[in-house]
Backbone as a ProteinNet text record, in pm:
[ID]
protein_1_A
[PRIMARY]
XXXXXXXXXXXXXXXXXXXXXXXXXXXXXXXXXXXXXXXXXXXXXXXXXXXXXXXXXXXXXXXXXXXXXXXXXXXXXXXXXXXXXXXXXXXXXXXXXXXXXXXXXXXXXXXXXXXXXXXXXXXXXXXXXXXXXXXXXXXXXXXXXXXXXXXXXXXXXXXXXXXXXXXXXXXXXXXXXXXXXXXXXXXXXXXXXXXXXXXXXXXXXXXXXXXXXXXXXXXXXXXXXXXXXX
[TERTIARY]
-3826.2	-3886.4	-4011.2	-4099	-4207.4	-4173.4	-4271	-4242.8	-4232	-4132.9	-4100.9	-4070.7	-4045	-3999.3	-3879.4	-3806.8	-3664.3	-3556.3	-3508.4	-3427	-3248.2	-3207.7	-3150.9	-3192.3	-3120.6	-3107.4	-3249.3	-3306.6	-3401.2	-3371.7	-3374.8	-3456.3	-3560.9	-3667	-3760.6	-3811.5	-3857.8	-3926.1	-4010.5	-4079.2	-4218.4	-4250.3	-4196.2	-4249.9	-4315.4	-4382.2	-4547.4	-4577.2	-4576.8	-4667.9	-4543.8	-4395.3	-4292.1	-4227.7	-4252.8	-4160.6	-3990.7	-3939.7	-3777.2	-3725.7	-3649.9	-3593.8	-3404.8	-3365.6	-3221	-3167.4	-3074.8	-3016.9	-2909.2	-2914.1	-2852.7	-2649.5	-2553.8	-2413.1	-2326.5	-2264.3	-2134.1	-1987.5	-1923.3	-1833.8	-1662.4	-1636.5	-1497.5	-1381.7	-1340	-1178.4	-1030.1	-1069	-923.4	-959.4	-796.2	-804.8	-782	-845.8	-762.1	-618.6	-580.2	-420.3	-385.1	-270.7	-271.9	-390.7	-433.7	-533.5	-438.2	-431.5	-379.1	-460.7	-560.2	-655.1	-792.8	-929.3	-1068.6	-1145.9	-1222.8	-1333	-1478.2	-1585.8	-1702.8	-1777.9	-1871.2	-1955.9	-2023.4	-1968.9	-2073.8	-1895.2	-1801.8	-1705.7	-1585.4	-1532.3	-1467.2	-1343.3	-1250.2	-1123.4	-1117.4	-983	-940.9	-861.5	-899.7	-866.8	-750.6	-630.7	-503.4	-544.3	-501.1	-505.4	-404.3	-284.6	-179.8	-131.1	-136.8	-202.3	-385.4	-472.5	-623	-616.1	-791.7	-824.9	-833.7	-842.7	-857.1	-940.3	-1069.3	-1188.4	-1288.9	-1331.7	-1396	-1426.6	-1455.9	-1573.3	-1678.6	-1806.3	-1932.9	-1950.2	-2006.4	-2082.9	-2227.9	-2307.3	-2443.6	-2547.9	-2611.5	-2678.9	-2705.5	-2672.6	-2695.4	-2557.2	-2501.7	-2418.7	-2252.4	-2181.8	-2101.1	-1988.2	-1808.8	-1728.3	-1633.8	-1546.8	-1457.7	-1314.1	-1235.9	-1106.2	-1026.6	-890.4	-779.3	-668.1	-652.1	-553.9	-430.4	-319.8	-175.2	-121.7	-221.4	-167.4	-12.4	39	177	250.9	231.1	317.6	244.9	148	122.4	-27.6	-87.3	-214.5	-310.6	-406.7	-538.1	-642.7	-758.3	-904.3	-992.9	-1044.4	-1128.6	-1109.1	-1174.1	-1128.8	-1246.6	-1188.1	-1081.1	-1047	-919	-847	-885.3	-927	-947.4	-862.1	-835.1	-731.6	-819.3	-895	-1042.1	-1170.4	-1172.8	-1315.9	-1439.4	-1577.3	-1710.7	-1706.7	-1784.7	-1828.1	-1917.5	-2089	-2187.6	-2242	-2276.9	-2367.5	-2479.6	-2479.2	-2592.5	-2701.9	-2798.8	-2882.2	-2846.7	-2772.4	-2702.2	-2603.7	-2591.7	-2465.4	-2323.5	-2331.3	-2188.8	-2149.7	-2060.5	-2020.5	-2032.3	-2083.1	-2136.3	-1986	-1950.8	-1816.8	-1800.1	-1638	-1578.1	-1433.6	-1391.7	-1307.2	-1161.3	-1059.9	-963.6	-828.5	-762.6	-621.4	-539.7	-453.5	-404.4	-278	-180.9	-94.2	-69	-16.9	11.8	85.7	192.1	306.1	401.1	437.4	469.4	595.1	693.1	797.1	915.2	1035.6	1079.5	1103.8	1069	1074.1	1135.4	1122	1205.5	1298	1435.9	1526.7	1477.6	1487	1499.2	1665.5	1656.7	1811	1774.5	1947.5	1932.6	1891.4	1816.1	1743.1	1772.6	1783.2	1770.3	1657.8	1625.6	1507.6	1556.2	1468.6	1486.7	1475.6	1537.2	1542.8	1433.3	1345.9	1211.5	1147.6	1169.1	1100.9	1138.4	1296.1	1371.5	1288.1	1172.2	1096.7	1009.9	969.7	812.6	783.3	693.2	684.1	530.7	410.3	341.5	212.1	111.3	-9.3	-21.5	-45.7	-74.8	103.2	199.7	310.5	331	413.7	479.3	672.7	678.2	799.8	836.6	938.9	955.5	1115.2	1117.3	1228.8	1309.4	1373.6	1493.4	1603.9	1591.5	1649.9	1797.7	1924.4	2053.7	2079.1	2161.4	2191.1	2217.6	2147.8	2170.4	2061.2	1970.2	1890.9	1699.8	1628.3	1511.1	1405.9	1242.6	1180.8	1146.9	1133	1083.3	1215.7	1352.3	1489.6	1510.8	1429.3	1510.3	1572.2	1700.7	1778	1779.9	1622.9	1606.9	1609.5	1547.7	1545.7	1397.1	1316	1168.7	1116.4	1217	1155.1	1115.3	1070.9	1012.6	1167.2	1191.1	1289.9	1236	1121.8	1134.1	975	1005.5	880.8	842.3	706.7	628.9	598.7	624.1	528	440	318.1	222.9	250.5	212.4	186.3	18.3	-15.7	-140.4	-230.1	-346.8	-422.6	-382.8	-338	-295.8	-100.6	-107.9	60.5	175.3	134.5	224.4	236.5	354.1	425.9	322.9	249.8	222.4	164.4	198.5	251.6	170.9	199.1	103.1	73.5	-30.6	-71.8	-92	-148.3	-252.8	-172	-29.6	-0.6	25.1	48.9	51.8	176.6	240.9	378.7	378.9	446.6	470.6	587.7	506.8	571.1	717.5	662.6	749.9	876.9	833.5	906.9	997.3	985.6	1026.7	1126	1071.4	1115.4	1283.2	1237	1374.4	1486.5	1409.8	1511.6	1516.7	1449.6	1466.9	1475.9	1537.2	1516.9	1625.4	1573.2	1672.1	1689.9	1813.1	1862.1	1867.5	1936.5	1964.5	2095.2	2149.6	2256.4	2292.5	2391.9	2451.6	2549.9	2563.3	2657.3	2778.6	2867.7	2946.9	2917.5	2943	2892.2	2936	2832	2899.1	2973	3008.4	3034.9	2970.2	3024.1	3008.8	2953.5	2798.5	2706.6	2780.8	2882.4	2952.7	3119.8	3183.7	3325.4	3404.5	3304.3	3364.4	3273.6	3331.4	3224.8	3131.9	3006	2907.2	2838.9	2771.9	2689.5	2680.9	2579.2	2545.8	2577.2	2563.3	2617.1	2481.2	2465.6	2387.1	2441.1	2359.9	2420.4	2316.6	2341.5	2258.5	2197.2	2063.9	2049.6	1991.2	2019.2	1876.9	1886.6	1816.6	1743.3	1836.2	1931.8	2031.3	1887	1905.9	1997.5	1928.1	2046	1983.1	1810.5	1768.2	1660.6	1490.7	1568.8	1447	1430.7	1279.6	1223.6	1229.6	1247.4	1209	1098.7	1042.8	915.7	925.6	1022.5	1060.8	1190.7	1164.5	1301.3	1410.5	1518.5	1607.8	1570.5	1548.3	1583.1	1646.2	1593	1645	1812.1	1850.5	1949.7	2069.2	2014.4	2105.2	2139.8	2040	2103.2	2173.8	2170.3	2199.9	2250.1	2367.3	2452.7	2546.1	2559	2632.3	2779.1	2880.5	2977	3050.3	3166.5	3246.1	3370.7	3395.2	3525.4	3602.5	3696.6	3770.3	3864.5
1805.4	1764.6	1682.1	1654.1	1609.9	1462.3	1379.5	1274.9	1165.3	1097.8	1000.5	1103	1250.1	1341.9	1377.4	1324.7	1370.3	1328.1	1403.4	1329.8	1302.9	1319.8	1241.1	1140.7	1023.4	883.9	887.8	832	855.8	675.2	651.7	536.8	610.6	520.1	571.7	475.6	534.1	482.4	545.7	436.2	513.1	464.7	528.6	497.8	611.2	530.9	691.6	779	764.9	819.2	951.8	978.7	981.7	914.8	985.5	970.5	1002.9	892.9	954.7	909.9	1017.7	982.2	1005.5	886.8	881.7	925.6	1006.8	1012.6	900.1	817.8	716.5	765.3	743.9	792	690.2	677.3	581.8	650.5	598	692.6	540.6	678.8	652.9	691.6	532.9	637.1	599.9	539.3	477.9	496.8	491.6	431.7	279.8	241	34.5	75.9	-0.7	-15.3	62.8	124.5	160.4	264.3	328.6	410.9	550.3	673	789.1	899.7	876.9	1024.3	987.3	1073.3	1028.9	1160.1	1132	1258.9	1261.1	1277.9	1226.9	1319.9	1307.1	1289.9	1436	1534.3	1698.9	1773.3	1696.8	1807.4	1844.1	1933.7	1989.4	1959.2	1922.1	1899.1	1743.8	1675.1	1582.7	1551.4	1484.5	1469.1	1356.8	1404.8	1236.1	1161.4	1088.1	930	913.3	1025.1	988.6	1133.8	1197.9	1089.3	1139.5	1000.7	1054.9	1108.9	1239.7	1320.3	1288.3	1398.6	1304.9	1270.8	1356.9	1321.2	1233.6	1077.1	980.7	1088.2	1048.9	1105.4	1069.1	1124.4	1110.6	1113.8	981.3	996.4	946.8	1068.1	1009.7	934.6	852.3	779.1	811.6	707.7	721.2	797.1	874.1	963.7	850.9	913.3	793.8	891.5	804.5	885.9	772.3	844.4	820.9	807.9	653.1	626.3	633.7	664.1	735.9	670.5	581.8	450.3	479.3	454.3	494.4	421.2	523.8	416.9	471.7	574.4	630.2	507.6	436.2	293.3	152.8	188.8	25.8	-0.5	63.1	25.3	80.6	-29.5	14.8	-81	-35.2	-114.3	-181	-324.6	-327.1	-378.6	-446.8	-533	-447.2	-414.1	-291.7	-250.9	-252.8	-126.4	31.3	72.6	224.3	239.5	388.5	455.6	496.1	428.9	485.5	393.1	407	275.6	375.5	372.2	409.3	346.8	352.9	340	400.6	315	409.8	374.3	484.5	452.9	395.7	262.7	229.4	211	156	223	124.2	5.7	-49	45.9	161.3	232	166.4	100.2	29.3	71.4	91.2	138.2	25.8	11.1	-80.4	-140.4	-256.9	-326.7	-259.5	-304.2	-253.2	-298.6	-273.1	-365.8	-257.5	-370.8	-328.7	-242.4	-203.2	-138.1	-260.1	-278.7	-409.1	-360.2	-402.6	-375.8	-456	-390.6	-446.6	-399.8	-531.5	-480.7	-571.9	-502.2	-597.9	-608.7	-553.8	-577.1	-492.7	-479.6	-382.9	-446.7	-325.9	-394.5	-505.9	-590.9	-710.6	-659.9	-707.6	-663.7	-765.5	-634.7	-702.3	-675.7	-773.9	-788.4	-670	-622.5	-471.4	-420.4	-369.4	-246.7	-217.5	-56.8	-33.4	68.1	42.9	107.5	257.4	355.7	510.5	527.9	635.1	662.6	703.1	778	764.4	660.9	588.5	463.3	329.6	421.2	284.6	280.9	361.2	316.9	255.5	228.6	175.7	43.2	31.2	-153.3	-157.1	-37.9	-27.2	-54.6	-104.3	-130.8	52.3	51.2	143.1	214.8	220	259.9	164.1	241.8	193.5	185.6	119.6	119.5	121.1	219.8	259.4	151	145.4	86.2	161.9	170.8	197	101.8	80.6	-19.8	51	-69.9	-6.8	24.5	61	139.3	10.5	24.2	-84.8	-163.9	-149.2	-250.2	-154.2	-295.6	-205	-353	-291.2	-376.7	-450.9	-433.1	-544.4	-580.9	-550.1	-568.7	-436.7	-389.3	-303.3	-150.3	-101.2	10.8	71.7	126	241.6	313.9	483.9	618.8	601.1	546.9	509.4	371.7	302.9	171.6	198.6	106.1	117.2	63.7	149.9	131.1	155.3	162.5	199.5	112.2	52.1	-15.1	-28.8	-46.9	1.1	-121.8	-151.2	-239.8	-159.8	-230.9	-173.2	-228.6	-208.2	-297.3	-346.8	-480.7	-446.1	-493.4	-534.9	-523.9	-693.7	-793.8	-862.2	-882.3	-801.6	-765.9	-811.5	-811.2	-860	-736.9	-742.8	-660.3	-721.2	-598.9	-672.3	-560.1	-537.8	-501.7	-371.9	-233.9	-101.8	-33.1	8.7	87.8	22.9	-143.9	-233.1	-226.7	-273.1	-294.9	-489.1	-509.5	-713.4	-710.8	-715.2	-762.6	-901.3	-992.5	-1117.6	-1092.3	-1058.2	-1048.9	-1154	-1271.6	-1342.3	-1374.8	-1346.2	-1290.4	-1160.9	-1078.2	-943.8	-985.9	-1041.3	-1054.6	-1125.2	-1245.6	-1318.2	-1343	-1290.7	-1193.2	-1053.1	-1010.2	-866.7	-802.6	-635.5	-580.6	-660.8	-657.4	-721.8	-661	-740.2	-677	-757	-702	-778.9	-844.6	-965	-1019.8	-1051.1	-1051.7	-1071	-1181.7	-1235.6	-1290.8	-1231.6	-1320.6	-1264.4	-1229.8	-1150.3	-1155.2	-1287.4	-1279.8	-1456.9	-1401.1	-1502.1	-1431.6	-1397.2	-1297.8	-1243.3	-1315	-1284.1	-1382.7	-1344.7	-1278.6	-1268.8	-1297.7	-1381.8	-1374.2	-1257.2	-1202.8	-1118	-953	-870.6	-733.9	-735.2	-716.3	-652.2	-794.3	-751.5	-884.8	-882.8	-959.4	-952.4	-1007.6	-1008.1	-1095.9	-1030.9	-1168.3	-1154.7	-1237.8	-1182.9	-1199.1	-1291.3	-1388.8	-1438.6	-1308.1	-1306.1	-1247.3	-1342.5	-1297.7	-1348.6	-1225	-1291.1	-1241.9	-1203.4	-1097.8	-1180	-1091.1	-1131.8	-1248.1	-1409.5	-1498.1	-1624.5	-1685.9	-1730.5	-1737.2	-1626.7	-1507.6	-1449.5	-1377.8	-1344.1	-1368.1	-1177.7	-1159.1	-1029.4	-970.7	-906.5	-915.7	-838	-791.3	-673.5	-741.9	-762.4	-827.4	-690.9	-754.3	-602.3	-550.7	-489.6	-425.1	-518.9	-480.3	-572.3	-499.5	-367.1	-331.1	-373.1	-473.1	-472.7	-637	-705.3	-832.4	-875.3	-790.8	-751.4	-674.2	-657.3	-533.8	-570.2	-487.7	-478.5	-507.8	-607.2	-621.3	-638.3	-647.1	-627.1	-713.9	-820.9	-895	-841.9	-836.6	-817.4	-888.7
2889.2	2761.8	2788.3	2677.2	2704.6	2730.5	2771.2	2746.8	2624.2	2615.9	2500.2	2390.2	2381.3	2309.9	2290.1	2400.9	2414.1	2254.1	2252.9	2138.4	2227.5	2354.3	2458.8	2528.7	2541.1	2573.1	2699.4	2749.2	2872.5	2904.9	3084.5	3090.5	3170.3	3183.9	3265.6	3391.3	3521.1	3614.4	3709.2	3743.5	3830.6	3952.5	4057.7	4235.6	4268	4312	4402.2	4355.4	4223.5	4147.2	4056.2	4103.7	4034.9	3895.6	3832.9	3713.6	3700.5	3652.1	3714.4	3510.5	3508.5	3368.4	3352.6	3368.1	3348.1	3187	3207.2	3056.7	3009.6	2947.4	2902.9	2819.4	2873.8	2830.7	2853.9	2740.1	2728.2	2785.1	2919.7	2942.6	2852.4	2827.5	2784.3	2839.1	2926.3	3023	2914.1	2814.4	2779.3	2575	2522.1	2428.9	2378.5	2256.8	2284.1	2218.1	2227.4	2161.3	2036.1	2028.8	1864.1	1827.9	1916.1	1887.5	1899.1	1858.9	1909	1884.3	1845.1	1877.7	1869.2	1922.3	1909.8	1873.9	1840.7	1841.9	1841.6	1921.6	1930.9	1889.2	1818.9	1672.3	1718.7	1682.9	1654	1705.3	1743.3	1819.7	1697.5	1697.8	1631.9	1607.5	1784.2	1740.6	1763.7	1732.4	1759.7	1952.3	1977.9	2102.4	2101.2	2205.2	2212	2290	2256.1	2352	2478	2447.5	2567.4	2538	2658.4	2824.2	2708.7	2809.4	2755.1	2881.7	2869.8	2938.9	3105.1	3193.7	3293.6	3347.8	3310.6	3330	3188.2	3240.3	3121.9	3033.9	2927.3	2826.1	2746.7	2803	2779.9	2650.8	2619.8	2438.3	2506.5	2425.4	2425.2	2363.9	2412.5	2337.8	2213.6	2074.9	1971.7	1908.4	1990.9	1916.6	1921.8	1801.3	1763.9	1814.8	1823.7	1853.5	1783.8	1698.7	1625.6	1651.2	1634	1682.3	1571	1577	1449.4	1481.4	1429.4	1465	1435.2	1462.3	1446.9	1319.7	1192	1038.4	1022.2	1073.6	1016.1	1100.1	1200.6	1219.2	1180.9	1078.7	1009.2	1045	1121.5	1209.3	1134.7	1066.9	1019.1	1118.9	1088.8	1134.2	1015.7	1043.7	918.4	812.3	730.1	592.8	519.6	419.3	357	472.2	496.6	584.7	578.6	726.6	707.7	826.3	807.7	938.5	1070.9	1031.6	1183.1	1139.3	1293.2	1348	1400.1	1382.3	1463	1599.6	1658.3	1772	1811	1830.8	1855.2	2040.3	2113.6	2240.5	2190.4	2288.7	2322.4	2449.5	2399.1	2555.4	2669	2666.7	2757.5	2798.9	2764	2828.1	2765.8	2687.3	2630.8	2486.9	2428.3	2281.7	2221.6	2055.6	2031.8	1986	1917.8	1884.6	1787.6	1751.7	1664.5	1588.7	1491.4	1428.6	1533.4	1620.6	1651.4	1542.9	1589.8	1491.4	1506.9	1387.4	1360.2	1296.9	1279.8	1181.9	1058.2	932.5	831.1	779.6	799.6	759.7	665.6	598.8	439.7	459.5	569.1	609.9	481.4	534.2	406.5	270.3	172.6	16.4	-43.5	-118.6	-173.9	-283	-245.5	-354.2	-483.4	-626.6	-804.6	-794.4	-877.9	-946.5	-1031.1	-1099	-1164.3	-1139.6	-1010.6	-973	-894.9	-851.8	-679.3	-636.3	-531.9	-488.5	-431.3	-519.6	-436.1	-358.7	-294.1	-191.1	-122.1	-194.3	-75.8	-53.7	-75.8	-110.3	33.7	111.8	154.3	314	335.7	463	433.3	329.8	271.5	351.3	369.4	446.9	490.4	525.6	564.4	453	543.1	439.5	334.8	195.2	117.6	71.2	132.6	91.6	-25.8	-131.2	-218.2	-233.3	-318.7	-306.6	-489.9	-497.5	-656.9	-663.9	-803	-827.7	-920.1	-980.5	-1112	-1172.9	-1334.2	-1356.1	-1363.4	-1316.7	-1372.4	-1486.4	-1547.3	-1698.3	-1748.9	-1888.6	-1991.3	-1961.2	-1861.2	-1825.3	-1824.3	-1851.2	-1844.7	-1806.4	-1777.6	-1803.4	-1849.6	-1998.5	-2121.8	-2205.6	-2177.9	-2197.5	-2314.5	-2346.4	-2455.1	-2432.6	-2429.2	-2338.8	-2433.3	-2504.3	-2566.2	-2464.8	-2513.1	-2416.1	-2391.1	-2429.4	-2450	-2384.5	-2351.5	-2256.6	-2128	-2041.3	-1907.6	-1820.1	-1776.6	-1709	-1519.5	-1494.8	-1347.8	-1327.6	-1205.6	-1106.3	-1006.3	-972.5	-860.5	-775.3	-668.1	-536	-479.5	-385.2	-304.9	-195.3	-75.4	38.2	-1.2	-12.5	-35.9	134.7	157.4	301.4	344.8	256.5	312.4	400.2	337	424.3	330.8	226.6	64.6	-33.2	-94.6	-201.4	-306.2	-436.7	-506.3	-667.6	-748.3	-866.5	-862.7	-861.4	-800.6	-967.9	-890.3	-1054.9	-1173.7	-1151.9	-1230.2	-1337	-1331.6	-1463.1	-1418.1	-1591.4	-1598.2	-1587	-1468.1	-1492.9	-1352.3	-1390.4	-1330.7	-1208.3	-1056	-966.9	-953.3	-969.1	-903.3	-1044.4	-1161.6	-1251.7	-1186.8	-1211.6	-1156.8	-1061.7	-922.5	-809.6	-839.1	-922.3	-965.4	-1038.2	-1177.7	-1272.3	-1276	-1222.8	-1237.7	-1330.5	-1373.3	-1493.4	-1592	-1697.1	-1816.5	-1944.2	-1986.8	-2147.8	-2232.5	-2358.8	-2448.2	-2423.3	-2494.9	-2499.9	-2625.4	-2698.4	-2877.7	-2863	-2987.4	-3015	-3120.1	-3133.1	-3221.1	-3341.9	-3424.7	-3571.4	-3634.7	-3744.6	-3820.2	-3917.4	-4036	-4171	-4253.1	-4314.7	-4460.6	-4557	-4566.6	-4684.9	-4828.9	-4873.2	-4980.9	-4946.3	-5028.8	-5028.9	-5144.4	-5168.2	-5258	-5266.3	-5213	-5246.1	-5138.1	-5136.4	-5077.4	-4981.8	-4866.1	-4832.5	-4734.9	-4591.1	-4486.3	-4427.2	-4260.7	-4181	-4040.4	-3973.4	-3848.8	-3773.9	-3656	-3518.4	-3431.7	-3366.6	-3271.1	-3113.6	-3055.5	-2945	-2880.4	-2731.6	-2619.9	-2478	-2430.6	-2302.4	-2221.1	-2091.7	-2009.1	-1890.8	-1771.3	-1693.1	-1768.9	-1760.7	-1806.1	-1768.3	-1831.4	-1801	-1812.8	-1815.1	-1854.7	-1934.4	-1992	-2097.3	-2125.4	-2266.7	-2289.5	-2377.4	-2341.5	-2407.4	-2524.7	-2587.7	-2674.5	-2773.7	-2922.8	-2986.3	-2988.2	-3062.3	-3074.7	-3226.7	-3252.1	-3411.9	-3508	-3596.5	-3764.6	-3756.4	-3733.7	-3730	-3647	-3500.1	-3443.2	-3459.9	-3533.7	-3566.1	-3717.7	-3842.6	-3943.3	-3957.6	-4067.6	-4081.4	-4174.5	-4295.9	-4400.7	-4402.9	-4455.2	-4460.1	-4572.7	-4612.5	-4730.7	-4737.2	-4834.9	-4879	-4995.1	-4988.3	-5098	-5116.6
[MASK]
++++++++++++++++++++++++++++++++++++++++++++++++++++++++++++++++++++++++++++++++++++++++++++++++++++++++++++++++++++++++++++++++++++++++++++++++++++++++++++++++++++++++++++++++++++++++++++++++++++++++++++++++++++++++++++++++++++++

């Protein structure tokens, strides 16, 4: 190539009237930790990490080669977490830095009261896995055990390594976490607003498990209801 034309790495030097032009290459004998596959920047397939090749591998100046971190066991690179890091040659012959594979791990799901977690759900622990819930029967999110309430809920792993409410709905983790799904609770009926013939009677409700709150009253029907003296 001509000179200073090359679009490959060159150094250059000059004794006795010789021009000598080195091609500039980053060799790669290893992966870092938690890495399990690479691929350098124009090639087609993915290459493993174990065993890696047995001969280094050449990236050339400028050209980048791409690490694929072992996210199926927890390992991302990077804040935002990605499942792969760059790495470009430079004309020191060295790959430029790069954010290591790390794990994040939210450790396995936190038990809700009244709920149990599905079954696909019971490996979840890794940054981006979720974990689904289901309330027991009679029980729901906002307490009301219509056929129409929210009876089922979501965790994330999020990038700090914490469970934390998936799919942007307002619900109060550490609520959730401690009462869990809830219902209604009644009291006895009172008496008969008539001693004679026709007349009403209501019922006290609240929240169960003790303490928490339902965001949903019960029906005019289920605290009122027609009664009769004779």
């Amino acid at each position: 190539c001509d000179y200073g034309s090359c679009d490959t790495p060159e150094r250059f030097s000059l004794d006795a009237g010789v021009l000598t032009i080195d091609s500039v290459t980053c060799p790669v004998t290893r992966c870092d930790d938690y890495v399990k596959s690479f691929r350098v920047e124009g090639g087609e397939d993915w290459e493993s990490c174990s065993p890696f090749p047995e001969d280094s591998v050449q990236v050339i100046y400028k050209k980048r080669i791409k690490f694929y971190c072992e996210s199926e066991n927890g390992f991302f690179a990077g804040n935002p977490p990605k499942p792969s890091y760059l790495q470009t040659c430079q004309d020191d012959g060295q790959l430029s830095k790069a954010a290591v594979c790390r794990v994040i791990d939210c450790k396995s799901p936190p038990k809700i009261p009244q709920a149990q977690l599905e079954e696909r759900s019971k490996g979840s622990r890794y940054f981006g896995n979720q974990a689904d819930y289901k309330c027991d029967d009679g029980y729901s999110i906002n307490g009301d055990p219509g056929p129409n309430s929210e009876k089922s809920a979501a965790l994330v792993c999020d990038s700090t390594g914490s469970w934390t409410i998936a799919g942007g709905r307002t619900l109060d983790l550490e609520d959730l976490r401690s009462k869990g799904c809830r219902r209604w609770g009644f009291g006895e009926w009172g008496q008969c607003s008539s001693s004679c013939g026709s007349g009403r009677q209501t019922r006290t409700w609240w929240c169960e498990p003790n303490g928490a709150k339902c965001s949903v009253s019960p029906p005019a029907e289920e605290l009122t209801q027609k009664c009769e003296n004779f």
